[in-house]
Short mmCIF file of C-alpha atoms in Angstrom, two decimals:
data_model
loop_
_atom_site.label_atom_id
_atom_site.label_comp_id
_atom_site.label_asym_id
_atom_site.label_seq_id
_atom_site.Cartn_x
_atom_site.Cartn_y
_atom_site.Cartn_z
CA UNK A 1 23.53 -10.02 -0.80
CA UNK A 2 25.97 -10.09 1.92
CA UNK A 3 23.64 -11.64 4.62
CA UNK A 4 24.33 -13.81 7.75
CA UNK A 5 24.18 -17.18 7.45
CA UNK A 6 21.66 -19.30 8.63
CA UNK A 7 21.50 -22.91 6.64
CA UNK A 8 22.30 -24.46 4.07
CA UNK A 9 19.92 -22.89 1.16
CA UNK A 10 18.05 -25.23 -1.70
CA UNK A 11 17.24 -23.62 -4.81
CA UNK A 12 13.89 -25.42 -6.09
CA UNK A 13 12.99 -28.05 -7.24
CA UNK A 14 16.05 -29.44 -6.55
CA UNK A 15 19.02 -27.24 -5.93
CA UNK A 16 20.45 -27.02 -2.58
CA UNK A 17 24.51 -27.29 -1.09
CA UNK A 18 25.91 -29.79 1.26
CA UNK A 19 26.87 -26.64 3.70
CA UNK A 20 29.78 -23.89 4.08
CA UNK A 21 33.32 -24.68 3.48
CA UNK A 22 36.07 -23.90 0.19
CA UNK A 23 34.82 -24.45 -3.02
CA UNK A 24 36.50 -26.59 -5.75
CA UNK A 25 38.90 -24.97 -7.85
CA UNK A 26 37.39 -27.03 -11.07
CA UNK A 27 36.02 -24.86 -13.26
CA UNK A 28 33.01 -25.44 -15.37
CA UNK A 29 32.58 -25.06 -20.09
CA UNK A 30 36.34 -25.64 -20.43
CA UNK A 31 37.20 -21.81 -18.39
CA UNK A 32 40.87 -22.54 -19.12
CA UNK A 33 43.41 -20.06 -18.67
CA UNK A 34 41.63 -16.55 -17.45
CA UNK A 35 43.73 -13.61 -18.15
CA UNK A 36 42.63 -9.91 -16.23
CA UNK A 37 40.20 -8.73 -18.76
CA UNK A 38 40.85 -6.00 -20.85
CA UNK A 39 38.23 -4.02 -22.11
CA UNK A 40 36.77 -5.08 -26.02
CA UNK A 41 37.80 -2.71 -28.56
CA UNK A 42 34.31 -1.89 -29.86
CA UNK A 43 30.83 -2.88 -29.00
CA UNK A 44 29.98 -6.22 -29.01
CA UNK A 45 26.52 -7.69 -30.29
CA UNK A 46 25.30 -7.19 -27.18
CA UNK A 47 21.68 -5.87 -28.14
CA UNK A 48 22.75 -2.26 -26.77
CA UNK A 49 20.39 0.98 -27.66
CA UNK A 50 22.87 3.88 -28.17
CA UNK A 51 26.89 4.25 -27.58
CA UNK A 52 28.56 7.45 -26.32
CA UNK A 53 26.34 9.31 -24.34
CA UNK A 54 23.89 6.49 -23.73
CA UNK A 55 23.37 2.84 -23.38
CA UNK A 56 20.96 0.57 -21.93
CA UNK A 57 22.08 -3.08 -22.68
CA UNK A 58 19.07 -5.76 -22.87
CA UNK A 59 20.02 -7.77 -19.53
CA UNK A 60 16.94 -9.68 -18.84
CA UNK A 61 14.85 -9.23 -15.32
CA UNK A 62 14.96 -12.24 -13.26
CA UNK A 63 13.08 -12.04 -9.69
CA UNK A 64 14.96 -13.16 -6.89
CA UNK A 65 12.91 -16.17 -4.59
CA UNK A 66 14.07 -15.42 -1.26
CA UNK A 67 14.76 -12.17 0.63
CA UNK A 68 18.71 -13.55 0.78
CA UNK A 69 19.50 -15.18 -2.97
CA UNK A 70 19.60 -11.34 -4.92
CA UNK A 71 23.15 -12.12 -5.53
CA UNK A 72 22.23 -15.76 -7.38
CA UNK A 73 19.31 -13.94 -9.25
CA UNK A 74 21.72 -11.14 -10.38
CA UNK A 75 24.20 -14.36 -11.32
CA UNK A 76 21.53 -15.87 -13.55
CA UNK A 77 20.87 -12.05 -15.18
CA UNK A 78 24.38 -11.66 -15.86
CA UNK A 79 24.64 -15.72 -17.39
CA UNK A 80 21.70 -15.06 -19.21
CA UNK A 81 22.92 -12.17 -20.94
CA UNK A 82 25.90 -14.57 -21.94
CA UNK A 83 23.71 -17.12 -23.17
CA UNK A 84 25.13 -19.07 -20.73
CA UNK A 85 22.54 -19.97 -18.35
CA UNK A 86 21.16 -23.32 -17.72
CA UNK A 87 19.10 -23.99 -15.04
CA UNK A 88 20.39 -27.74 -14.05
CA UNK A 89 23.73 -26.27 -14.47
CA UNK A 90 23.41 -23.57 -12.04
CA UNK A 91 21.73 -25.16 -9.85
CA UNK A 92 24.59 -28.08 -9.81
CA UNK A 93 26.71 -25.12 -9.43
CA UNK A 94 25.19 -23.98 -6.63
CA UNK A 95 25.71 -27.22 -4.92
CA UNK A 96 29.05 -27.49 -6.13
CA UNK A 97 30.08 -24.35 -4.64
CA UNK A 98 28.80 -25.29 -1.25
CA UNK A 99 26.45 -21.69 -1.55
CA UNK A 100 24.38 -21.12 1.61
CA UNK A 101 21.71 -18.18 2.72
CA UNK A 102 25.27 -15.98 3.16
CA UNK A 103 25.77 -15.28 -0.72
CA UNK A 104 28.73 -12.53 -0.76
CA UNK A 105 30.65 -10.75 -3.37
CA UNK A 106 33.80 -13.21 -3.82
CA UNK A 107 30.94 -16.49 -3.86
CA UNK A 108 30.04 -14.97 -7.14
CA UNK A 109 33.15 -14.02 -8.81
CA UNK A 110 33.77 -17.79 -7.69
CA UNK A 111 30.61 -18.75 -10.13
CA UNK A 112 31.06 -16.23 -12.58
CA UNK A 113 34.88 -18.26 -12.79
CA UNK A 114 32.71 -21.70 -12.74
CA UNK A 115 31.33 -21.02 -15.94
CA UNK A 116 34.08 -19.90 -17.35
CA UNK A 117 33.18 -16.37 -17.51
CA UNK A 118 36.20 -13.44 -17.88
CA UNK A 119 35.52 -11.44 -14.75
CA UNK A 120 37.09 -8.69 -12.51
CA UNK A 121 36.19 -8.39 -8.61
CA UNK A 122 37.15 -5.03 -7.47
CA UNK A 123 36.79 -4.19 -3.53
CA UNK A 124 38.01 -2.74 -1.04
CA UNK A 125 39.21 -4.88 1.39
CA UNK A 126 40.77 -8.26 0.20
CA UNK A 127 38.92 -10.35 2.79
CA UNK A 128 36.22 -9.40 6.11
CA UNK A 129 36.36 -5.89 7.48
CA UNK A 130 36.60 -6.76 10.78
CA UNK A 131 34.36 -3.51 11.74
CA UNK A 132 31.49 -5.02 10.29
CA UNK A 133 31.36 -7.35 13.18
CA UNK A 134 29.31 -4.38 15.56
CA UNK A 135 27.04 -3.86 12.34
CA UNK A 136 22.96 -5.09 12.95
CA UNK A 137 23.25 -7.12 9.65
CA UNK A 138 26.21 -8.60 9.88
CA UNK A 139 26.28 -9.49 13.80
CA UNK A 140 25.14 -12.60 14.05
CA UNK A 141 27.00 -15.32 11.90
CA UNK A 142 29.93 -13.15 11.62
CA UNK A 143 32.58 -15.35 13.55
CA UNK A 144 31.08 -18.21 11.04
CA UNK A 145 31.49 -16.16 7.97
CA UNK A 146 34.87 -14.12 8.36
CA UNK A 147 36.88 -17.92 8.36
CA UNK A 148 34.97 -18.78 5.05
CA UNK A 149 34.99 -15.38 3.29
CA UNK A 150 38.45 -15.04 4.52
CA UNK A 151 39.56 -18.52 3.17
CA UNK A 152 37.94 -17.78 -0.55
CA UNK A 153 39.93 -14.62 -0.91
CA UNK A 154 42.89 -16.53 0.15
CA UNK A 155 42.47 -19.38 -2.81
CA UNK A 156 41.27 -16.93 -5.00
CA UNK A 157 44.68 -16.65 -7.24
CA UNK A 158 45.20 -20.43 -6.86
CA UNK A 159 41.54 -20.26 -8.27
CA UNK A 160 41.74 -18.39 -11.04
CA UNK A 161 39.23 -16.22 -9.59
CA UNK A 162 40.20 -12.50 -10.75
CA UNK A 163 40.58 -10.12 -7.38
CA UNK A 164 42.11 -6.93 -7.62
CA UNK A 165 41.96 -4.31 -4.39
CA UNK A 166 40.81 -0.30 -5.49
CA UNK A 167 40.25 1.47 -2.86
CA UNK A 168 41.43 5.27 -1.99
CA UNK A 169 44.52 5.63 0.16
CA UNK A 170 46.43 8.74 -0.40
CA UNK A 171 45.67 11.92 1.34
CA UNK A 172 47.74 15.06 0.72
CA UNK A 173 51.42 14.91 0.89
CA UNK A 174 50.83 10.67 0.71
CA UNK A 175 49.96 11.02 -2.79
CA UNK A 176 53.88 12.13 -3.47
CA UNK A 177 55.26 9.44 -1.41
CA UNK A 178 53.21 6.42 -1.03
CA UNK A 179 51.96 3.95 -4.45
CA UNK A 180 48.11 4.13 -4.47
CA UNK A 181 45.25 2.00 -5.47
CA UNK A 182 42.63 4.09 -6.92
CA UNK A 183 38.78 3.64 -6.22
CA UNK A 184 36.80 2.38 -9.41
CA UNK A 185 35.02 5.87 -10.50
CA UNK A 186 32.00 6.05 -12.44
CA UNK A 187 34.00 6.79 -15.73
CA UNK A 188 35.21 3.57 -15.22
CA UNK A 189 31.78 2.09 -14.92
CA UNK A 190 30.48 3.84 -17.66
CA UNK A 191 33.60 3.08 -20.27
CA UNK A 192 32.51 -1.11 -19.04
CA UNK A 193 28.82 -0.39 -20.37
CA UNK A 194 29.62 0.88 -22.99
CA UNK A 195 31.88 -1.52 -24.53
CA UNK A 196 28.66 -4.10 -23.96
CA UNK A 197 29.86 -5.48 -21.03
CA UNK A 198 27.51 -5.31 -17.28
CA UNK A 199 28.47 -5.46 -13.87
CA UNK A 200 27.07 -6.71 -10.82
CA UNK A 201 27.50 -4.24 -7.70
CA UNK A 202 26.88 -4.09 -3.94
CA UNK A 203 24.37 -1.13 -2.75
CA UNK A 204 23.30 -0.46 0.76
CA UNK A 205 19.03 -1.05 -0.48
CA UNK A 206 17.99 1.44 2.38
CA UNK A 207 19.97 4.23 0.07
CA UNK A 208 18.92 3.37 -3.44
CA UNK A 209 16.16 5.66 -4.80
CA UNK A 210 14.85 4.20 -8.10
CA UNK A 211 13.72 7.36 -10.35
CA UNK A 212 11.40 5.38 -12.46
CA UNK A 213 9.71 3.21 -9.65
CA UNK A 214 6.24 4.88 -8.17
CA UNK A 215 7.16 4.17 -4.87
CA UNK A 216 10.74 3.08 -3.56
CA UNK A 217 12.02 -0.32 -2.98
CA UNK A 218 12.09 -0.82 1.35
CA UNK A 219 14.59 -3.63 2.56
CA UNK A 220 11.34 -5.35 3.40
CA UNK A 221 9.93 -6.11 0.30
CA UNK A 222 12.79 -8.41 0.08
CA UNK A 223 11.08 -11.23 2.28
CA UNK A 224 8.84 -13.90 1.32
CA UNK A 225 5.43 -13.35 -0.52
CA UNK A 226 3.05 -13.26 2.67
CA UNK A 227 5.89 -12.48 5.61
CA UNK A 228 5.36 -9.49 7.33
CA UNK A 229 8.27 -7.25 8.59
CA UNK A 230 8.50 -6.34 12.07
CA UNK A 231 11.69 -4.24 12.07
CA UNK A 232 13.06 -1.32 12.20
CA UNK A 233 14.81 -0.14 9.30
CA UNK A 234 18.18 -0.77 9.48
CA UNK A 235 21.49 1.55 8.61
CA UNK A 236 22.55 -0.68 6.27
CA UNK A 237 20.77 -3.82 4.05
CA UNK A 238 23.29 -5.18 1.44
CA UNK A 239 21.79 -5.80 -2.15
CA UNK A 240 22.74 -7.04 -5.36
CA UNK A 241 21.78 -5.13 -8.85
CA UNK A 242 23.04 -5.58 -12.01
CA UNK A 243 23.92 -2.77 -14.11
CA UNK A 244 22.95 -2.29 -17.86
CA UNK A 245 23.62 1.11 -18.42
CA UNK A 246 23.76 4.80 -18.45
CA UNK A 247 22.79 8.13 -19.79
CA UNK A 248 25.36 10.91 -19.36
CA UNK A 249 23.16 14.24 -19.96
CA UNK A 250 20.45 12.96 -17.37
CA UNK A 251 23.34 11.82 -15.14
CA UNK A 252 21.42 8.90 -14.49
CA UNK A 253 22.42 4.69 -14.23
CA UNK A 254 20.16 1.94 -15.89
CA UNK A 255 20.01 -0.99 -13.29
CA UNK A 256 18.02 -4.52 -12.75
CA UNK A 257 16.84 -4.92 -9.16
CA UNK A 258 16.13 -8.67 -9.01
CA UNK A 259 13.21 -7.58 -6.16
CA UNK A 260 10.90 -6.88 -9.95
CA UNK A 261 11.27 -9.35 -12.80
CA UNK A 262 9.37 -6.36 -14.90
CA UNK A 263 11.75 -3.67 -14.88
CA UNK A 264 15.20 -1.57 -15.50
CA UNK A 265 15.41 0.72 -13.10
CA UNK A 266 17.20 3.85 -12.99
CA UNK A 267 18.52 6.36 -10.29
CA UNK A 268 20.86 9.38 -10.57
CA UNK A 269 24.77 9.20 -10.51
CA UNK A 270 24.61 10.91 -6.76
CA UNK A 271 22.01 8.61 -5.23
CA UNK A 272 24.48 5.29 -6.85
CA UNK A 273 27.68 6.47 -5.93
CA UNK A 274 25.63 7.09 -2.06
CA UNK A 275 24.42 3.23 -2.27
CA UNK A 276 27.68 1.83 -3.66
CA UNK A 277 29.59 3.45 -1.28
CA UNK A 278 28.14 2.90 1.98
CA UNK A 279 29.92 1.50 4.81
CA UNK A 280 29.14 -2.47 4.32
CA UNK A 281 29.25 -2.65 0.81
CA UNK A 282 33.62 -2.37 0.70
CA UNK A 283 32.37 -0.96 -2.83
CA UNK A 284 32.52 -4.12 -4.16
CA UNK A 285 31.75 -4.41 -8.08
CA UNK A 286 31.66 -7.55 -9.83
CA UNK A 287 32.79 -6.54 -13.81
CA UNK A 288 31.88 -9.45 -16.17
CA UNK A 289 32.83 -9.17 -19.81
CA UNK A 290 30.97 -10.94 -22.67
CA UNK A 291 33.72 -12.26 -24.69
CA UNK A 292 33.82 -15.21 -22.13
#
């Protein structure tokens, strides 16, 4: 999640991070040299029911301990998947990477890179939207945040750490005369799953309407067991999920919602493309492929 930061965060029983600042470059399981993934030219044995016209990979449900760590949780989903996660080693990762309460999009595609996992990190701004600054959840540790986030996207390349910018630009007679960078559509999405491969994306939580859940998910079920919430509900609450699927004649999208450790979700191709592209989210998606 894309939250302010507060302190330096510990993942029990003994994770933790010596506080904000660039990460190390070093990359973790002998990475080596990461080339922009391509996608795999059939389905891999990734434990998928159905091709075509519907998928739903097996990504494993891991809850998420804090209301701020969905991001880490959807981390240990996707290295799971992989057969790549190790609990010491993430949570030396963690520490490694110097990851705090603030946990946004480029922080994971810098872990996702640690372990030496073939990634893509598509977005729409190649650092901090500086309009984000007036937003409620952003507002308070922005000035802190911008220099770090800013700084990450700068080293990325240097990194290895795979960053490519898709967002919409041309309107009308532009589209003759000016080179574009198109959005990532759902096709797009959808050709990823289907090849085996998941993604992690960005939603706006106050938009996401789960089809399958009794009763939908509210930005404050994302606090500690016991905390009550006292606000008001906010315009925009940035959340992790990690997607596993899709089903093209229900027009639906299989997701993981690290808030249940006992569930895929699902919600219509409307109601994602609403959460995914809310203002705050920069429509970041996090593509992993599993031939890492």
């Amino acid at each position: 999640m894309k939250t302010p930061a507060e302190e330096v965060a510990a993942l029990p029983p003994s994770g933790g991070s010596s506080g904000p600042g660039a990460p190390s470059c070093a990359a973790g399981r002998g990475a080596g040299e990461l080339r922009r993934p391509l996608p795999s030219p059939a389905l891999a044995d990734a434990g998928a029911e159905g091709v075509g016209e519907a998928i739903q990979l097996k990504v494993p449900a891991l809850q998420q301990l804090y209301h701020w760590d969905c991001g880490l949780a959807c981390s240990r989903m996707a290295l799971r998947y992989l057969n790549l996660l190790n609990d010491e080693d993430f949570q030396r990762a963690v520490r490694d990477l110097q990851l705090t309460k603030s946990i946004w999009t480029i922080d994971l595609a810098y872990l996702m890179r640690h372990f030496g996992v073939k990634h893509l990190f598509c977005t729409q701004t190649l650092g901090v939207d500086k309009g984000y600054k007036n937003q409620s959840f952003y507002r308070k540790h922005f000035d802190i945040e911008e220099n770090r986030v800013n700084q990450l996207f700068a080293q990325a390349k240097a990194c290895k750490v795979l960053v490519e910018k898709r967002t919409f630009l041309a309107r009308g007679w532009q589209m003759a005369t000016q080179r574009t960078t198109v959005t990532v559509t759902v096709g797009d999405i959808q050709e990823h799953l289907s090849q085996g491969h998941i993604a992690i994306v960005l939603v706006n939580a106050v938009l996401l309407l789960c089809d399958l859940c009794s009763s939908p998910v509210k930005y404050c079920c994302f606090l500690p067991i016991g905390q009550k919430c006292f606000c008001r509900s906010p315009d925009y609450q940035g959340h992790f999920i990690v997607l596993c699927g899709y089903n093209r004649a229900l027009e639906c999208i299989y997701y993981n919602n690290p808030a249940y450790a006992d569930r895929t979700c699902s919600t219509s191709i409307h109601n994602f493309e609403e959460a995914r592209t809310s203002y705050g989210t920069d429509e970041d998606i996090l593509f992993i492929y599993q031939n890492s």
